[in-house]
């Protein structure tokens, strides 16, 4: 079974989310930084209640480090939860700040499934922010194994765009007597990293535009798959049982195909359907993904751009 087709168990989800929440509760500076990052996502109409809920939660957290009655902490957590729920017309609240606070509250109330569900809601509401600033480690540990086809898709598209730039660089180096040996050794093998400044200087305006469009599409693709798999993880948790016999099949990875139709690019979403590649090579603009190059199974498939 391919890595990205593997099912994820409720215990795995709970383990990863509980680890993230525990670290957040144990590190005030980290918690305050995350809350500050999410602050801009608070609806202006409900800001006062949500801020009050955050302050109340901080009071409850502080009681865990001092001598205090459990009933006091419990009542404080209940008040914070009521403030959050009263500030939203939906349950759970559909804003990332409230979802984050609720995940901490549920964790402190020993409700691990609810804590995990509300934390995963962040990846549905703000996938880009969640994977890059709020919980990048959680994204790597829980989501990324399912998204290997997306990395390969990005690698193929990017390699196609850069190949013409590498050809231009090779041609230029052939006419440069002073640096011919050095440049030729760099360009003879496209797997060797070419200095970014030199490569960009040889890139045409259309190539730069294509590369920028690819990165935009890639981010959108990651966002969509974050939503898809956050929903899958929530379904796994909601259908978990003590017997562990309920298995939720992972969804298909959503892939994008860029086609030239009538001279214009059109984006299409396509489900991954047993596409195969013999020699996958992995690359990604995000630094924390680069280590995956050698971990990719050889049975992965991707949709190529067709021009």
PDB file of C-alpha atoms in Angstrom:
ATOM      1  CA  UNK A   1       0.000   0.000   0.000  1.00  0.00           C
ATOM      2  CA  UNK A   2       1.337   3.438  -0.890  1.00  0.00           C
ATOM      3  CA  UNK A   3       2.213   5.762   1.967  1.00  0.00           C
ATOM      4  CA  UNK A   4      -0.303   8.369   0.916  1.00  0.00           C
ATOM      5  CA  UNK A   5      -3.060   5.701   0.662  1.00  0.00           C
ATOM      6  CA  UNK A   6      -2.486   4.435   4.200  1.00  0.00           C
ATOM      7  CA  UNK A   7      -5.291   4.872   6.658  1.00  0.00           C
ATOM      8  CA  UNK A   8      -4.746   6.986   9.733  1.00  0.00           C
ATOM      9  CA  UNK A   9      -6.056   5.657  13.026  1.00  0.00           C
ATOM     10  CA  UNK A  10      -7.835   7.672  15.672  1.00  0.00           C
ATOM     11  CA  UNK A  11      -5.046   6.903  18.148  1.00  0.00           C
ATOM     12  CA  UNK A  12      -2.471   8.388  15.764  1.00  0.00           C
ATOM     13  CA  UNK A  13      -4.540  11.524  15.304  1.00  0.00           C
ATOM     14  CA  UNK A  14      -5.090  11.904  19.042  1.00  0.00           C
ATOM     15  CA  UNK A  15      -1.417  11.364  19.782  1.00  0.00           C
ATOM     16  CA  UNK A  16      -0.218  14.062  17.380  1.00  0.00           C
ATOM     17  CA  UNK A  17      -2.870  16.620  18.311  1.00  0.00           C
ATOM     18  CA  UNK A  18      -2.456  16.017  22.048  1.00  0.00           C
ATOM     19  CA  UNK A  19       1.301  16.506  21.738  1.00  0.00           C
ATOM     20  CA  UNK A  20       0.806  19.835  19.983  1.00  0.00           C
ATOM     21  CA  UNK A  21      -1.771  21.059  22.510  1.00  0.00           C
ATOM     22  CA  UNK A  22       0.303  19.935  25.503  1.00  0.00           C
ATOM     23  CA  UNK A  23       3.333  21.842  24.236  1.00  0.00           C
ATOM     24  CA  UNK A  24       1.188  24.901  23.612  1.00  0.00           C
ATOM     25  CA  UNK A  25      -0.204  24.831  27.144  1.00  0.00           C
ATOM     26  CA  UNK A  26       3.231  24.270  28.670  1.00  0.00           C
ATOM     27  CA  UNK A  27       4.897  27.151  26.817  1.00  0.00           C
ATOM     28  CA  UNK A  28       3.278  30.558  27.485  1.00  0.00           C
ATOM     29  CA  UNK A  29       5.441  32.367  24.928  1.00  0.00           C
ATOM     30  CA  UNK A  30       4.472  29.917  22.195  1.00  0.00           C
ATOM     31  CA  UNK A  31       0.804  30.104  23.151  1.00  0.00           C
ATOM     32  CA  UNK A  32       0.760  33.895  23.146  1.00  0.00           C
ATOM     33  CA  UNK A  33       2.542  34.010  19.797  1.00  0.00           C
ATOM     34  CA  UNK A  34      -0.031  31.690  18.247  1.00  0.00           C
ATOM     35  CA  UNK A  35      -2.899  33.688  19.710  1.00  0.00           C
ATOM     36  CA  UNK A  36      -1.343  36.880  18.384  1.00  0.00           C
ATOM     37  CA  UNK A  37      -1.074  35.314  14.922  1.00  0.00           C
ATOM     38  CA  UNK A  38      -4.725  34.286  14.997  1.00  0.00           C
ATOM     39  CA  UNK A  39      -5.931  37.576  16.485  1.00  0.00           C
ATOM     40  CA  UNK A  40      -6.571  39.147  13.079  1.00  0.00           C
ATOM     41  CA  UNK A  41      -9.051  36.361  12.310  1.00  0.00           C
ATOM     42  CA  UNK A  42     -11.439  37.357  15.105  1.00  0.00           C
ATOM     43  CA  UNK A  43     -14.775  38.656  13.734  1.00  0.00           C
ATOM     44  CA  UNK A  44     -15.087  42.316  14.673  1.00  0.00           C
ATOM     45  CA  UNK A  45     -18.704  41.865  15.753  1.00  0.00           C
ATOM     46  CA  UNK A  46     -17.806  39.279  18.417  1.00  0.00           C
ATOM     47  CA  UNK A  47     -14.370  40.481  19.380  1.00  0.00           C
ATOM     48  CA  UNK A  48     -15.102  41.466  22.982  1.00  0.00           C
ATOM     49  CA  UNK A  49     -16.542  38.095  24.035  1.00  0.00           C
ATOM     50  CA  UNK A  50     -13.775  36.152  22.315  1.00  0.00           C
ATOM     51  CA  UNK A  51     -11.031  38.262  23.900  1.00  0.00           C
ATOM     52  CA  UNK A  52     -12.704  37.835  27.287  1.00  0.00           C
ATOM     53  CA  UNK A  53     -12.802  34.080  26.689  1.00  0.00           C
ATOM     54  CA  UNK A  54      -9.071  34.103  25.930  1.00  0.00           C
ATOM     55  CA  UNK A  55      -8.342  35.987  29.151  1.00  0.00           C
ATOM     56  CA  UNK A  56     -10.549  33.608  31.126  1.00  0.00           C
ATOM     57  CA  UNK A  57      -8.743  30.634  29.635  1.00  0.00           C
ATOM     58  CA  UNK A  58      -5.385  32.113  30.640  1.00  0.00           C
ATOM     59  CA  UNK A  59      -6.701  32.338  34.201  1.00  0.00           C
ATOM     60  CA  UNK A  60      -7.700  28.680  34.085  1.00  0.00           C
ATOM     61  CA  UNK A  61      -4.286  27.677  32.728  1.00  0.00           C
ATOM     62  CA  UNK A  62      -2.516  29.585  35.489  1.00  0.00           C
ATOM     63  CA  UNK A  63      -4.457  27.666  38.155  1.00  0.00           C
ATOM     64  CA  UNK A  64      -2.748  24.461  37.041  1.00  0.00           C
ATOM     65  CA  UNK A  65       0.574  25.803  38.311  1.00  0.00           C
ATOM     66  CA  UNK A  66      -0.656  26.994  41.692  1.00  0.00           C
ATOM     67  CA  UNK A  67      -2.659  25.504  44.513  1.00  0.00           C
ATOM     68  CA  UNK A  68      -6.265  25.874  43.479  1.00  0.00           C
ATOM     69  CA  UNK A  69      -9.474  23.920  43.802  1.00  0.00           C
ATOM     70  CA  UNK A  70     -10.264  21.744  40.751  1.00  0.00           C
ATOM     71  CA  UNK A  71     -13.784  23.121  40.886  1.00  0.00           C
ATOM     72  CA  UNK A  72     -12.441  26.650  40.400  1.00  0.00           C
ATOM     73  CA  UNK A  73     -10.520  25.637  37.299  1.00  0.00           C
ATOM     74  CA  UNK A  74     -13.505  23.685  35.987  1.00  0.00           C
ATOM     75  CA  UNK A  75     -15.868  26.618  36.414  1.00  0.00           C
ATOM     76  CA  UNK A  76     -13.355  28.965  34.788  1.00  0.00           C
ATOM     77  CA  UNK A  77     -13.015  26.673  31.779  1.00  0.00           C
ATOM     78  CA  UNK A  78     -16.782  26.367  31.518  1.00  0.00           C
ATOM     79  CA  UNK A  79     -17.116  30.158  31.520  1.00  0.00           C
ATOM     80  CA  UNK A  80     -14.511  30.489  28.769  1.00  0.00           C
ATOM     81  CA  UNK A  81     -16.322  27.881  26.687  1.00  0.00           C
ATOM     82  CA  UNK A  82     -19.687  29.595  27.140  1.00  0.00           C
ATOM     83  CA  UNK A  83     -18.213  32.917  26.068  1.00  0.00           C
ATOM     84  CA  UNK A  84     -16.851  31.358  22.890  1.00  0.00           C
ATOM     85  CA  UNK A  85     -20.067  29.565  22.026  1.00  0.00           C
ATOM     86  CA  UNK A  86     -22.170  32.649  22.724  1.00  0.00           C
ATOM     87  CA  UNK A  87     -20.036  34.649  20.304  1.00  0.00           C
ATOM     88  CA  UNK A  88     -20.866  32.372  17.384  1.00  0.00           C
ATOM     89  CA  UNK A  89     -24.026  31.245  15.650  1.00  0.00           C
ATOM     90  CA  UNK A  90     -22.470  27.840  14.931  1.00  0.00           C
ATOM     91  CA  UNK A  91     -21.133  25.099  17.154  1.00  0.00           C
ATOM     92  CA  UNK A  92     -18.233  24.729  16.921  1.00  0.00           C
ATOM     93  CA  UNK A  93     -17.473  28.359  16.064  1.00  0.00           C
ATOM     94  CA  UNK A  94     -16.260  28.803  12.503  1.00  0.00           C
ATOM     95  CA  UNK A  95     -13.349  31.127  13.167  1.00  0.00           C
ATOM     96  CA  UNK A  96      -9.790  29.921  13.794  1.00  0.00           C
ATOM     97  CA  UNK A  97      -9.162  31.925  16.977  1.00  0.00           C
ATOM     98  CA  UNK A  98     -12.175  30.390  18.722  1.00  0.00           C
ATOM     99  CA  UNK A  99     -11.373  26.912  17.394  1.00  0.00           C
ATOM    100  CA  UNK A 100      -7.863  27.170  18.782  1.00  0.00           C
ATOM    101  CA  UNK A 101      -9.108  28.295  22.205  1.00  0.00           C
ATOM    102  CA  UNK A 102     -11.712  25.524  22.295  1.00  0.00           C
ATOM    103  CA  UNK A 103      -9.083  22.904  21.548  1.00  0.00           C
ATOM    104  CA  UNK A 104      -7.131  24.060  24.615  1.00  0.00           C
ATOM    105  CA  UNK A 105     -10.274  24.117  26.755  1.00  0.00           C
ATOM    106  CA  UNK A 106     -11.327  20.592  25.734  1.00  0.00           C
ATOM    107  CA  UNK A 107      -7.820  19.311  26.421  1.00  0.00           C
ATOM    108  CA  UNK A 108      -7.839  20.783  29.923  1.00  0.00           C
ATOM    109  CA  UNK A 109     -11.281  19.237  30.460  1.00  0.00           C
ATOM    110  CA  UNK A 110      -9.907  15.793  29.527  1.00  0.00           C
ATOM    111  CA  UNK A 111     -11.934  15.619  26.321  1.00  0.00           C
ATOM    112  CA  UNK A 112      -9.246  14.521  23.832  1.00  0.00           C
ATOM    113  CA  UNK A 113     -11.535  13.810  20.891  1.00  0.00           C
ATOM    114  CA  UNK A 114     -13.245  17.202  21.118  1.00  0.00           C
ATOM    115  CA  UNK A 115      -9.854  18.866  21.538  1.00  0.00           C
ATOM    116  CA  UNK A 116      -8.576  17.159  18.407  1.00  0.00           C
ATOM    117  CA  UNK A 117     -11.706  17.942  16.386  1.00  0.00           C
ATOM    118  CA  UNK A 118     -11.588  21.645  17.143  1.00  0.00           C
ATOM    119  CA  UNK A 119      -7.859  21.826  16.471  1.00  0.00           C
ATOM    120  CA  UNK A 120      -8.295  20.111  13.093  1.00  0.00           C
ATOM    121  CA  UNK A 121     -10.948  22.675  12.290  1.00  0.00           C
ATOM    122  CA  UNK A 122      -8.101  25.195  11.950  1.00  0.00           C
ATOM    123  CA  UNK A 123      -6.860  23.339   8.876  1.00  0.00           C
ATOM    124  CA  UNK A 124     -10.315  23.594   7.335  1.00  0.00           C
ATOM    125  CA  UNK A 125     -10.739  27.294   8.083  1.00  0.00           C
ATOM    126  CA  UNK A 126      -7.177  28.586   7.555  1.00  0.00           C
ATOM    127  CA  UNK A 127      -5.115  25.845   5.900  1.00  0.00           C
ATOM    128  CA  UNK A 128      -2.226  28.031   4.772  1.00  0.00           C
ATOM    129  CA  UNK A 129      -1.818  29.782   8.107  1.00  0.00           C
ATOM    130  CA  UNK A 130      -2.188  26.518  10.020  1.00  0.00           C
ATOM    131  CA  UNK A 131       0.468  24.596   8.148  1.00  0.00           C
ATOM    132  CA  UNK A 132       2.976  27.452   7.933  1.00  0.00           C
ATOM    133  CA  UNK A 133       2.662  29.360  11.221  1.00  0.00           C
ATOM    134  CA  UNK A 134       0.312  27.698  13.691  1.00  0.00           C
ATOM    135  CA  UNK A 135       1.078  23.980  13.530  1.00  0.00           C
ATOM    136  CA  UNK A 136       3.721  23.171  10.879  1.00  0.00           C
ATOM    137  CA  UNK A 137       4.985  20.124  12.800  1.00  0.00           C
ATOM    138  CA  UNK A 138       1.462  18.744  13.095  1.00  0.00           C
ATOM    139  CA  UNK A 139       1.029  19.281   9.352  1.00  0.00           C
ATOM    140  CA  UNK A 140       4.226  17.341   8.650  1.00  0.00           C
ATOM    141  CA  UNK A 141       3.388  14.470  10.968  1.00  0.00           C
ATOM    142  CA  UNK A 142      -0.294  14.062  10.164  1.00  0.00           C
ATOM    143  CA  UNK A 143      -1.052  15.491   6.726  1.00  0.00           C
ATOM    144  CA  UNK A 144       2.108  15.297   4.677  1.00  0.00           C
ATOM    145  CA  UNK A 145       2.276  11.531   4.247  1.00  0.00           C
ATOM    146  CA  UNK A 146      -1.009  11.756   2.328  1.00  0.00           C
ATOM    147  CA  UNK A 147       0.141  14.607   0.087  1.00  0.00           C
ATOM    148  CA  UNK A 148       3.169  13.073  -1.636  1.00  0.00           C
ATOM    149  CA  UNK A 149       1.404  13.192  -5.042  1.00  0.00           C
ATOM    150  CA  UNK A 150       1.113  16.958  -4.652  1.00  0.00           C
ATOM    151  CA  UNK A 151       4.862  17.271  -4.124  1.00  0.00           C
ATOM    152  CA  UNK A 152       5.590  15.229  -7.228  1.00  0.00           C
ATOM    153  CA  UNK A 153       3.133  17.281  -9.276  1.00  0.00           C
ATOM    154  CA  UNK A 154       4.878  20.456  -8.177  1.00  0.00           C
ATOM    155  CA  UNK A 155       8.286  18.989  -8.923  1.00  0.00           C
ATOM    156  CA  UNK A 156       7.346  17.987 -12.469  1.00  0.00           C
ATOM    157  CA  UNK A 157       5.799  21.347 -13.288  1.00  0.00           C
ATOM    158  CA  UNK A 158       8.692  23.299 -11.804  1.00  0.00           C
ATOM    159  CA  UNK A 159      11.295  21.156 -13.538  1.00  0.00           C
ATOM    160  CA  UNK A 160       9.566  21.718 -16.861  1.00  0.00           C
ATOM    161  CA  UNK A 161       9.664  25.493 -16.420  1.00  0.00           C
ATOM    162  CA  UNK A 162      13.264  25.585 -15.213  1.00  0.00           C
ATOM    163  CA  UNK A 163      14.626  23.244 -17.873  1.00  0.00           C
ATOM    164  CA  UNK A 164      14.575  25.943 -20.544  1.00  0.00           C
ATOM    165  CA  UNK A 165      16.354  28.331 -18.175  1.00  0.00           C
ATOM    166  CA  UNK A 166      19.036  25.719 -17.545  1.00  0.00           C
ATOM    167  CA  UNK A 167      19.457  25.329 -21.305  1.00  0.00           C
ATOM    168  CA  UNK A 168      19.933  29.071 -21.645  1.00  0.00           C
ATOM    169  CA  UNK A 169      22.479  29.012 -18.847  1.00  0.00           C
ATOM    170  CA  UNK A 170      24.380  26.167 -20.552  1.00  0.00           C
ATOM    171  CA  UNK A 171      24.434  28.051 -23.848  1.00  0.00           C
ATOM    172  CA  UNK A 172      25.690  31.196 -22.134  1.00  0.00           C
ATOM    173  CA  UNK A 173      28.408  29.327 -20.256  1.00  0.00           C
ATOM    174  CA  UNK A 174      29.699  27.803 -23.506  1.00  0.00           C
ATOM    175  CA  UNK A 175      30.559  31.321 -24.661  1.00  0.00           C
ATOM    176  CA  UNK A 176      32.163  32.401 -21.417  1.00  0.00           C
ATOM    177  CA  UNK A 177      35.887  31.568 -21.695  1.00  0.00           C
ATOM    178  CA  UNK A 178      36.737  32.683 -18.181  1.00  0.00           C
ATOM    179  CA  UNK A 179      34.177  30.506 -16.425  1.00  0.00           C
ATOM    180  CA  UNK A 180      33.541  27.772 -18.957  1.00  0.00           C
ATOM    181  CA  UNK A 181      34.873  24.896 -16.878  1.00  0.00           C
ATOM    182  CA  UNK A 182      32.985  25.906 -13.779  1.00  0.00           C
ATOM    183  CA  UNK A 183      29.741  26.660 -15.558  1.00  0.00           C
ATOM    184  CA  UNK A 184      29.805  23.530 -17.703  1.00  0.00           C
ATOM    185  CA  UNK A 185      30.335  21.343 -14.647  1.00  0.00           C
ATOM    186  CA  UNK A 186      27.284  22.932 -13.083  1.00  0.00           C
ATOM    187  CA  UNK A 187      25.081  22.699 -16.129  1.00  0.00           C
ATOM    188  CA  UNK A 188      26.034  19.258 -17.415  1.00  0.00           C
ATOM    189  CA  UNK A 189      23.927  17.671 -14.678  1.00  0.00           C
ATOM    190  CA  UNK A 190      20.583  19.314 -13.967  1.00  0.00           C
ATOM    191  CA  UNK A 191      20.466  17.614 -10.574  1.00  0.00           C
ATOM    192  CA  UNK A 192      23.234  19.942  -9.380  1.00  0.00           C
ATOM    193  CA  UNK A 193      21.940  23.130  -7.810  1.00  0.00           C
ATOM    194  CA  UNK A 194      22.514  26.166 -10.037  1.00  0.00           C
ATOM    195  CA  UNK A 195      23.034  29.469  -8.197  1.00  0.00           C
ATOM    196  CA  UNK A 196      19.623  31.116  -7.945  1.00  0.00           C
ATOM    197  CA  UNK A 197      20.846  34.554  -9.013  1.00  0.00           C
ATOM    198  CA  UNK A 198      22.436  33.173 -12.198  1.00  0.00           C
ATOM    199  CA  UNK A 199      19.382  31.070 -13.038  1.00  0.00           C
ATOM    200  CA  UNK A 200      16.975  33.939 -12.467  1.00  0.00           C
ATOM    201  CA  UNK A 201      19.099  36.249 -14.606  1.00  0.00           C
ATOM    202  CA  UNK A 202      18.656  33.851 -17.527  1.00  0.00           C
ATOM    203  CA  UNK A 203      14.931  33.364 -16.977  1.00  0.00           C
ATOM    204  CA  UNK A 204      12.621  35.089 -19.434  1.00  0.00           C
ATOM    205  CA  UNK A 205       9.642  37.131 -18.339  1.00  0.00           C
ATOM    206  CA  UNK A 206       7.246  34.409 -19.432  1.00  0.00           C
ATOM    207  CA  UNK A 207       9.191  31.762 -17.500  1.00  0.00           C
ATOM    208  CA  UNK A 208       9.184  33.870 -14.351  1.00  0.00           C
ATOM    209  CA  UNK A 209       5.454  34.411 -14.794  1.00  0.00           C
ATOM    210  CA  UNK A 210       4.865  30.680 -15.241  1.00  0.00           C
ATOM    211  CA  UNK A 211       6.899  29.909 -12.132  1.00  0.00           C
ATOM    212  CA  UNK A 212       4.966  32.450 -10.087  1.00  0.00           C
ATOM    213  CA  UNK A 213       1.665  31.025 -11.336  1.00  0.00           C
ATOM    214  CA  UNK A 214       2.812  27.507 -10.493  1.00  0.00           C
ATOM    215  CA  UNK A 215       3.647  28.487  -6.916  1.00  0.00           C
ATOM    216  CA  UNK A 216       0.247  30.146  -6.549  1.00  0.00           C
ATOM    217  CA  UNK A 217      -1.509  27.045  -7.870  1.00  0.00           C
ATOM    218  CA  UNK A 218       0.621  24.854  -5.628  1.00  0.00           C
ATOM    219  CA  UNK A 219      -0.386  26.792  -2.517  1.00  0.00           C
ATOM    220  CA  UNK A 220      -4.040  26.555  -3.530  1.00  0.00           C
ATOM    221  CA  UNK A 221      -3.626  22.829  -4.055  1.00  0.00           C
ATOM    222  CA  UNK A 222      -2.108  22.383  -0.597  1.00  0.00           C
ATOM    223  CA  UNK A 223      -4.961  24.424   0.884  1.00  0.00           C
ATOM    224  CA  UNK A 224      -7.620  22.278  -0.767  1.00  0.00           C
ATOM    225  CA  UNK A 225      -5.994  19.025   0.309  1.00  0.00           C
ATOM    226  CA  UNK A 226      -5.592  20.320   3.866  1.00  0.00           C
ATOM    227  CA  UNK A 227      -9.360  20.846   3.959  1.00  0.00           C
ATOM    228  CA  UNK A 228     -10.025  17.418   2.461  1.00  0.00           C
ATOM    229  CA  UNK A 229      -7.806  15.545   4.896  1.00  0.00           C
ATOM    230  CA  UNK A 230      -8.801  17.604   7.927  1.00  0.00           C
ATOM    231  CA  UNK A 231     -12.350  16.449   7.203  1.00  0.00           C
ATOM    232  CA  UNK A 232     -11.109  12.867   6.820  1.00  0.00           C
ATOM    233  CA  UNK A 233      -9.298  12.980  10.171  1.00  0.00           C
ATOM    234  CA  UNK A 234     -12.422  14.356  11.825  1.00  0.00           C
ATOM    235  CA  UNK A 235     -14.492  11.531  10.335  1.00  0.00           C
ATOM    236  CA  UNK A 236     -12.012   9.002  11.703  1.00  0.00           C
ATOM    237  CA  UNK A 237     -12.349  10.494  15.182  1.00  0.00           C
ATOM    238  CA  UNK A 238     -16.125  10.769  15.021  1.00  0.00           C
ATOM    239  CA  UNK A 239     -16.423   7.114  14.007  1.00  0.00           C
ATOM    240  CA  UNK A 240     -13.822   5.749  16.391  1.00  0.00           C
ATOM    241  CA  UNK A 241     -14.823   3.032  18.810  1.00  0.00           C
ATOM    242  CA  UNK A 242     -13.244   1.025  21.589  1.00  0.00           C
ATOM    243  CA  UNK A 243     -13.125  -2.044  19.351  1.00  0.00           C
ATOM    244  CA  UNK A 244     -11.174  -0.151  16.712  1.00  0.00           C
ATOM    245  CA  UNK A 245     -13.001  -2.044  13.938  1.00  0.00           C
ATOM    246  CA  UNK A 246     -14.343   1.009  12.120  1.00  0.00           C
ATOM    247  CA  UNK A 247     -12.021   2.015   9.280  1.00  0.00           C
ATOM    248  CA  UNK A 248     -12.587   5.161   7.242  1.00  0.00           C
ATOM    249  CA  UNK A 249     -11.029   4.983   3.784  1.00  0.00           C
ATOM    250  CA  UNK A 250      -8.737   7.940   3.050  1.00  0.00           C
ATOM    251  CA  UNK A 251     -10.027  10.322   0.369  1.00  0.00           C
ATOM    252  CA  UNK A 252      -8.323  10.700  -2.989  1.00  0.00           C
ATOM    253  CA  UNK A 253      -5.705  13.408  -3.232  1.00  0.00           C
ATOM    254  CA  UNK A 254      -6.932  16.402  -5.203  1.00  0.00           C
ATOM    255  CA  UNK A 255      -4.586  17.244  -8.060  1.00  0.00           C
ATOM    256  CA  UNK A 256      -4.579  20.204 -10.408  1.00  0.00           C
ATOM    257  CA  UNK A 257      -3.983  20.002 -14.109  1.00  0.00           C
ATOM    258  CA  UNK A 258      -3.006  23.077 -16.088  1.00  0.00           C
ATOM    259  CA  UNK A 259      -4.011  22.901 -19.726  1.00  0.00           C
ATOM    260  CA  UNK A 260      -3.593  25.257 -22.596  1.00  0.00           C
ATOM    261  CA  UNK A 261      -7.060  25.687 -24.046  1.00  0.00           C
ATOM    262  CA  UNK A 262      -7.498  28.280 -26.735  1.00  0.00           C
ATOM    263  CA  UNK A 263      -4.273  29.982 -25.696  1.00  0.00           C
ATOM    264  CA  UNK A 264      -5.384  30.435 -22.086  1.00  0.00           C
ATOM    265  CA  UNK A 265      -4.470  28.445 -19.000  1.00  0.00           C
ATOM    266  CA  UNK A 266      -7.351  26.680 -17.322  1.00  0.00           C
ATOM    267  CA  UNK A 267      -7.207  25.017 -13.926  1.00  0.00           C
ATOM    268  CA  UNK A 268      -8.915  21.710 -13.349  1.00  0.00           C
ATOM    269  CA  UNK A 269      -9.131  19.631 -10.234  1.00  0.00           C
ATOM    270  CA  UNK A 270      -8.737  15.892 -10.610  1.00  0.00           C
ATOM    271  CA  UNK A 271      -8.784  13.026  -8.195  1.00  0.00           C
ATOM    272  CA  UNK A 272      -5.657  10.891  -8.033  1.00  0.00           C
ATOM    273  CA  UNK A 273      -6.509   7.544  -9.637  1.00  0.00           C
ATOM    274  CA  UNK A 274      -3.689   5.011  -9.517  1.00  0.00           C
ATOM    275  CA  UNK A 275      -1.317   7.071 -11.681  1.00  0.00           C
ATOM    276  CA  UNK A 276       2.201   5.682 -11.700  1.00  0.00           C
ATOM    277  CA  UNK A 277       5.632   7.152 -12.033  1.00  0.00           C
ATOM    278  CA  UNK A 278       8.791   5.072 -12.311  1.00  0.00           C
ATOM    279  CA  UNK A 279      11.389   7.578 -11.107  1.00  0.00           C
ATOM    280  CA  UNK A 280       9.862  10.107  -8.726  1.00  0.00           C
ATOM    281  CA  UNK A 281      12.064  13.044  -7.777  1.00  0.00           C
ATOM    282  CA  UNK A 282      10.801  15.297  -5.023  1.00  0.00           C
ATOM    283  CA  UNK A 283      11.256  18.975  -4.575  1.00  0.00           C
ATOM    284  CA  UNK A 284       9.366  21.702  -2.789  1.00  0.00           C
ATOM    285  CA  UNK A 285       9.708  25.390  -2.137  1.00  0.00           C
ATOM    286  CA  UNK A 286       9.248  24.870   1.600  1.00  0.00           C
ATOM    287  CA  UNK A 287      12.413  23.945   3.438  1.00  0.00           C
ATOM    288  CA  UNK A 288      10.833  21.429   5.786  1.00  0.00           C
ATOM    289  CA  UNK A 289       9.629  19.288   2.850  1.00  0.00           C
ATOM    290  CA  UNK A 290      12.996  18.835   1.153  1.00  0.00           C
ATOM    291  CA  UNK A 291      14.002  15.931   3.373  1.00  0.00           C
ATOM    292  CA  UNK A 292      11.237  13.852   1.809  1.00  0.00           C
ATOM    293  CA  UNK A 293      13.009  13.486  -1.532  1.00  0.00           C
ATOM    294  CA  UNK A 294      14.336  10.036  -0.680  1.00  0.00           C
ATOM    295  CA  UNK A 295      11.230   8.839   1.154  1.00  0.00           C
ATOM    296  CA  UNK A 296       8.821   8.756  -1.758  1.00  0.00           C
ATOM    297  CA  UNK A 297       7.454   5.387  -2.934  1.00  0.00           C
ATOM    298  CA  UNK A 298       8.009   4.616  -6.611  1.00  0.00           C
ATOM    299  CA  UNK A 299       4.360   3.867  -7.334  1.00  0.00           C
ATOM    300  CA  UNK A 300       3.152   7.460  -7.081  1.00  0.00           C
ATOM    301  CA  UNK A 301       1.438   9.120 -10.019  1.00  0.00           C
ATOM    302  CA  UNK A 302       0.886  12.702 -11.074  1.00  0.00           C
ATOM    303  CA  UNK A 303      -0.980  14.700 -13.650  1.00  0.00           C
ATOM    304  CA  UNK A 304       1.350  16.501 -16.030  1.00  0.00           C
ATOM    305  CA  UNK A 305       0.749  19.984 -17.363  1.00  0.00           C
ATOM    306  CA  UNK A 306      -0.252  19.821 -20.987  1.00  0.00           C
ATOM    307  CA  UNK A 307       0.502  22.744 -23.240  1.00  0.00           C
TER     308      UNK A 307
END
